[in-house]
Amino acid sequence: MTKSMLIDTSKCIGCRACQVACKQWNQLPAEKTVFTGEYENPPHFSPVTWTKISFNEYFEDGRLHWFFTKQGCMHCTDAACMKVCPAGAIYRTEFGTVAVDSNKCIGCNYCVANCTYNVMGFDQVAHVARKCTFCLDRISNGLIPACVKTCPSGALAYGERADMVRKAEQRLFKLQEAGNEGANIYGLDELDGLGVLYILEDRPAKYGLLESPRVSTAAHIWSYIFKPVRVLVVAAMAFALWFNRKESKGEDLSK
């Protein structure tokens, strides 16, 4: 039942309707921004900006080329945020997406610091990490993500991963048949497979995407060595606290 989103950058018109839909559905406030000399706004992800259109400009052959792409949480199979979370607040849903349980989040910021794509935001008021939820509340009820529903150019699609892969391959064939030999699919194998797939007309770097994403060595060490030890330490402390309370009650009763 693994779901995926397919982003066809050859159809993206940079309208940012997906940004607006995300904020509207999730009731996220707008952010104050300033002109930076580029059209991309806001420039960074935050606890209230979970998706944004990346405006990538390149000058080639004396011409300006635009490479638009929607960016947000990639819902990685090999998710660094899940590896480093000491509280078990980040988990894999039944749809294969990655979600944050705000009730378990302890505000340590480990996920924010280790996110491979730097898309996590930290809510300074609630002291919890926030990011794209893949519209878990919508897909759990048979609806498609808000961004997909609102896209006017048909650049976004959602469904079973196998179907999205087939759709991407069919589109890739058409692009290459039309002479775009540089077209490719991004997300099939990166980090053991991303929940968000891309159809690109050029190499990933031109879209602001990592060419060879990987989970940091520090995250792996934390996941396999320190994280299990931390769980044991917390369990030992909890037991010691329980034992002390029991002993204290025993002393009170003896008096």
Coordinates of C-alpha atoms in Angstrom, one line a residue:
M1 CA 0.0 0.0 0.0
T2 CA 3.0 2.3 -0.5
K3 CA 2.0 5.6 -1.9
S4 CA 4.1 8.0 -3.9
M5 CA 3.9 11.5 -5.5
L6 CA 5.2 12.1 -9.0
I7 CA 6.5 15.6 -9.9
D8 CA 6.9 16.2 -13.6
T9 CA 9.1 19.2 -13.8
S10 CA 8.5 19.5 -17.6
K11 CA 5.0 20.5 -16.8
C12 CA 5.6 22.7 -13.8
I13 CA 4.9 26.4 -14.5
G14 CA 6.2 27.8 -11.2
C15 CA 2.8 29.2 -10.2
R16 CA 3.1 28.2 -6.5
A17 CA -0.5 27.0 -6.3
C18 CA 0.9 24.0 -4.4
Q19 CA 2.4 26.3 -1.8
V20 CA -0.8 28.1 -1.2
A21 CA -2.9 24.8 -1.1
C22 CA -0.5 23.4 1.5
K23 CA -0.8 26.5 3.7
Q24 CA -4.6 26.6 3.3
W25 CA -5.2 23.0 4.1
N26 CA -2.8 22.8 7.0
Q27 CA -3.8 26.3 8.3
L28 CA -0.2 27.5 8.2
P29 CA 0.3 31.3 8.3
A30 CA 2.1 33.2 5.6
E31 CA 5.7 34.4 6.3
K32 CA 7.1 37.9 6.0
T33 CA 9.6 37.9 3.2
V34 CA 12.0 40.3 1.5
F35 CA 13.1 40.7 -2.1
T36 CA 16.3 38.8 -2.6
G37 CA 16.8 39.5 -6.3
E38 CA 15.2 36.2 -7.2
Y39 CA 11.6 35.0 -7.6
E40 CA 11.9 32.1 -5.1
N41 CA 10.0 33.0 -1.9
P42 CA 10.1 32.1 0.9
P43 CA 13.8 31.1 0.5
H44 CA 13.8 28.5 3.2
F45 CA 11.7 25.8 4.8
S46 CA 10.3 26.5 8.3
P47 CA 7.7 25.2 10.8
V48 CA 5.1 27.0 8.7
T49 CA 6.4 26.4 5.2
W50 CA 6.4 22.7 4.3
T51 CA 6.6 22.9 0.6
K52 CA 7.9 25.5 -1.9
I53 CA 8.7 26.0 -5.5
S54 CA 12.4 26.2 -6.2
F55 CA 13.3 28.7 -8.9
N56 CA 16.7 27.7 -10.3
E57 CA 18.3 30.0 -12.9
Y58 CA 21.0 29.0 -15.3
F59 CA 22.7 30.9 -18.1
E60 CA 23.7 28.7 -21.0
D61 CA 24.4 29.7 -24.6
G62 CA 23.7 33.3 -23.7
R63 CA 20.2 32.5 -22.6
L64 CA 18.5 32.3 -19.2
H65 CA 17.0 28.9 -18.4
W66 CA 14.5 28.3 -15.6
F67 CA 14.3 25.0 -13.8
F68 CA 11.2 24.9 -11.6
T69 CA 10.6 22.2 -9.1
K70 CA 8.4 21.6 -6.1
Q71 CA 10.4 20.7 -3.0
G72 CA 9.5 19.3 0.4
C73 CA 9.9 16.2 2.5
M74 CA 11.1 13.3 0.3
H75 CA 9.6 10.6 2.6
C76 CA 12.8 8.7 2.2
T77 CA 13.0 4.9 2.7
D78 CA 16.4 5.4 4.4
A79 CA 15.2 8.4 6.4
A80 CA 17.9 10.0 8.5
C81 CA 15.3 11.8 10.7
M82 CA 13.9 8.4 11.8
K83 CA 17.4 7.0 12.5
V84 CA 18.4 9.8 14.9
C85 CA 15.1 10.5 16.7
P86 CA 15.7 9.3 20.3
A87 CA 12.0 9.5 21.3
G88 CA 10.5 7.4 18.5
A89 CA 8.5 10.4 17.4
I90 CA 9.2 10.0 13.7
Y91 CA 7.7 6.9 12.2
R92 CA 6.7 5.1 9.0
T93 CA 3.0 5.2 8.2
E94 CA 0.9 2.5 6.6
F95 CA 1.3 4.4 3.3
G96 CA 5.1 4.3 3.4
T97 CA 5.3 8.0 4.3
V98 CA 7.3 9.5 7.1
A99 CA 5.4 11.3 9.8
V100 CA 6.1 13.2 13.1
D101 CA 4.1 12.4 16.2
S102 CA 4.1 15.8 18.0
N103 CA 3.0 14.2 21.2
K104 CA 6.2 12.2 21.4
C105 CA 8.6 14.9 20.0
I106 CA 10.9 16.1 22.8
G107 CA 12.3 19.0 20.8
C108 CA 15.9 17.8 20.6
N109 CA 16.3 19.1 17.0
Y110 CA 18.3 16.0 16.0
C111 CA 16.0 15.4 13.0
V112 CA 16.3 19.0 11.8
A113 CA 20.1 18.9 12.0
N114 CA 20.4 15.5 10.2
C115 CA 17.7 15.8 7.5
T116 CA 19.4 14.9 4.2
Y117 CA 17.3 17.4 2.2
N118 CA 17.1 20.1 5.0
V119 CA 13.3 20.3 4.9
M120 CA 12.6 20.0 8.6
G121 CA 11.4 23.0 10.6
F122 CA 11.4 23.6 14.3
D123 CA 8.4 25.2 16.0
Q124 CA 10.0 27.4 18.7
V125 CA 6.6 27.9 20.5
A126 CA 5.4 24.3 20.6
H127 CA 9.0 23.0 20.8
V128 CA 8.3 20.3 18.2
A129 CA 9.6 19.5 14.7
R130 CA 7.3 20.0 11.7
K131 CA 7.4 19.1 8.1
C132 CA 5.2 18.0 5.1
T133 CA 2.8 15.3 6.3
F134 CA 2.0 14.1 2.8
C135 CA -1.5 15.2 3.8
L136 CA -1.8 12.1 6.0
D137 CA -5.3 13.3 7.2
R138 CA -6.5 13.4 3.6
I139 CA -5.0 10.2 2.2
S140 CA -6.2 8.3 5.3
N141 CA -9.7 9.2 4.1
G142 CA -9.2 8.4 0.4
L143 CA -8.4 11.9 -0.7
I144 CA -5.3 13.0 -2.6
P145 CA -2.8 15.5 -1.2
A146 CA -3.9 19.1 -1.3
C147 CA -1.0 20.2 -3.5
V148 CA -1.7 17.5 -6.1
K149 CA -5.4 18.4 -6.2
T150 CA -4.7 22.1 -6.8
C151 CA -1.9 21.8 -9.5
P152 CA -3.3 23.5 -12.6
S153 CA -0.8 22.1 -15.1
G154 CA -1.0 18.5 -14.2
A155 CA 2.6 18.5 -13.0
L156 CA 1.7 16.5 -9.8
A157 CA 0.3 13.0 -9.5
Y158 CA -0.4 10.7 -6.6
G159 CA -1.1 7.0 -6.3
E160 CA 0.4 3.6 -5.7
R161 CA 4.2 3.7 -6.0
A162 CA 4.3 1.1 -8.8
D163 CA 1.7 3.1 -10.8
M164 CA 3.7 6.3 -10.3
V165 CA 6.9 4.5 -11.5
R166 CA 5.2 3.3 -14.6
K167 CA 3.8 6.7 -15.2
A168 CA 7.2 8.3 -14.8
E169 CA 8.8 5.7 -17.2
Q170 CA 6.1 6.4 -19.9
R171 CA 6.6 10.1 -19.6
L172 CA 10.4 9.7 -19.7
F173 CA 10.1 7.7 -22.9
K174 CA 8.1 10.5 -24.5
L175 CA 10.5 13.2 -23.5
Q176 CA 13.5 11.2 -24.8
E177 CA 11.6 10.4 -28.0
A178 CA 11.1 14.1 -28.5
G179 CA 14.8 14.6 -28.4
N180 CA 15.4 15.4 -24.7
E181 CA 18.2 12.8 -24.1
G182 CA 19.1 14.3 -20.7
A183 CA 15.7 13.6 -19.2
N184 CA 15.8 11.2 -16.2
I185 CA 13.8 10.0 -13.2
Y186 CA 15.0 11.0 -9.8
G187 CA 14.0 9.1 -6.6
L188 CA 13.9 5.5 -7.8
D189 CA 17.0 4.4 -5.9
E190 CA 18.1 7.5 -4.0
L191 CA 18.2 6.6 -0.2
D192 CA 16.7 3.2 -1.1
G193 CA 13.8 5.0 -2.9
L194 CA 12.0 8.3 -2.2
G195 CA 8.3 8.7 -1.6
V196 CA 8.5 11.6 -4.0
L197 CA 9.6 10.9 -7.6
Y198 CA 10.7 13.5 -10.1
I199 CA 10.8 13.6 -13.9
L200 CA 13.7 15.9 -14.7
E201 CA 14.8 17.3 -18.1
D202 CA 18.4 17.8 -17.0
R203 CA 20.7 16.6 -14.2
P204 CA 19.4 16.9 -10.6
A205 CA 21.8 19.6 -9.5
K206 CA 20.1 22.1 -11.9
Y207 CA 16.9 21.6 -9.9
G208 CA 18.6 22.1 -6.6
L209 CA 18.4 18.3 -5.9
L210 CA 21.3 16.3 -4.4
E211 CA 23.1 14.2 -7.0
S212 CA 24.0 11.4 -4.6
P213 CA 22.1 11.9 -1.3
R214 CA 23.2 9.9 1.7
V215 CA 22.6 9.6 5.4
S216 CA 25.5 11.0 7.3
T217 CA 28.0 8.8 9.1
A218 CA 27.1 10.5 12.4
A219 CA 23.4 9.6 11.9
H220 CA 24.4 5.9 11.3
I221 CA 26.6 5.8 14.4
W222 CA 23.9 7.4 16.5
S223 CA 21.3 5.0 15.2
Y224 CA 23.2 1.8 15.6
I225 CA 25.3 2.6 18.7
F226 CA 24.3 5.5 20.9
K227 CA 20.5 5.4 20.3
P228 CA 20.0 1.8 21.7
V229 CA 22.3 2.7 24.7
R230 CA 20.2 5.8 25.3
V231 CA 17.1 3.7 25.5
L232 CA 18.7 1.4 28.0
V233 CA 19.9 4.4 30.1
V234 CA 16.4 5.9 30.1
A235 CA 14.9 2.6 31.1
A236 CA 17.5 2.2 33.9
M237 CA 16.7 5.7 35.2
A238 CA 13.0 5.0 35.1
F239 CA 13.5 1.7 37.1
A240 CA 15.8 3.5 39.6
L241 CA 13.1 6.2 40.1
W242 CA 10.4 3.6 40.6
F243 CA 12.6 1.6 43.0
N244 CA 13.4 4.7 45.0
R245 CA 9.8 5.7 45.3
K246 CA 8.9 2.2 46.4
E247 CA 11.7 2.2 49.0
S248 CA 10.6 5.7 50.3
K249 CA 7.0 4.4 50.7
G250 CA 8.4 1.5 52.6
E251 CA 10.3 3.7 55.0
D252 CA 7.2 5.9 55.6
L253 CA 5.1 2.9 56.4
S254 CA 7.7 1.5 58.9
K255 CA 7.6 4.8 60.8

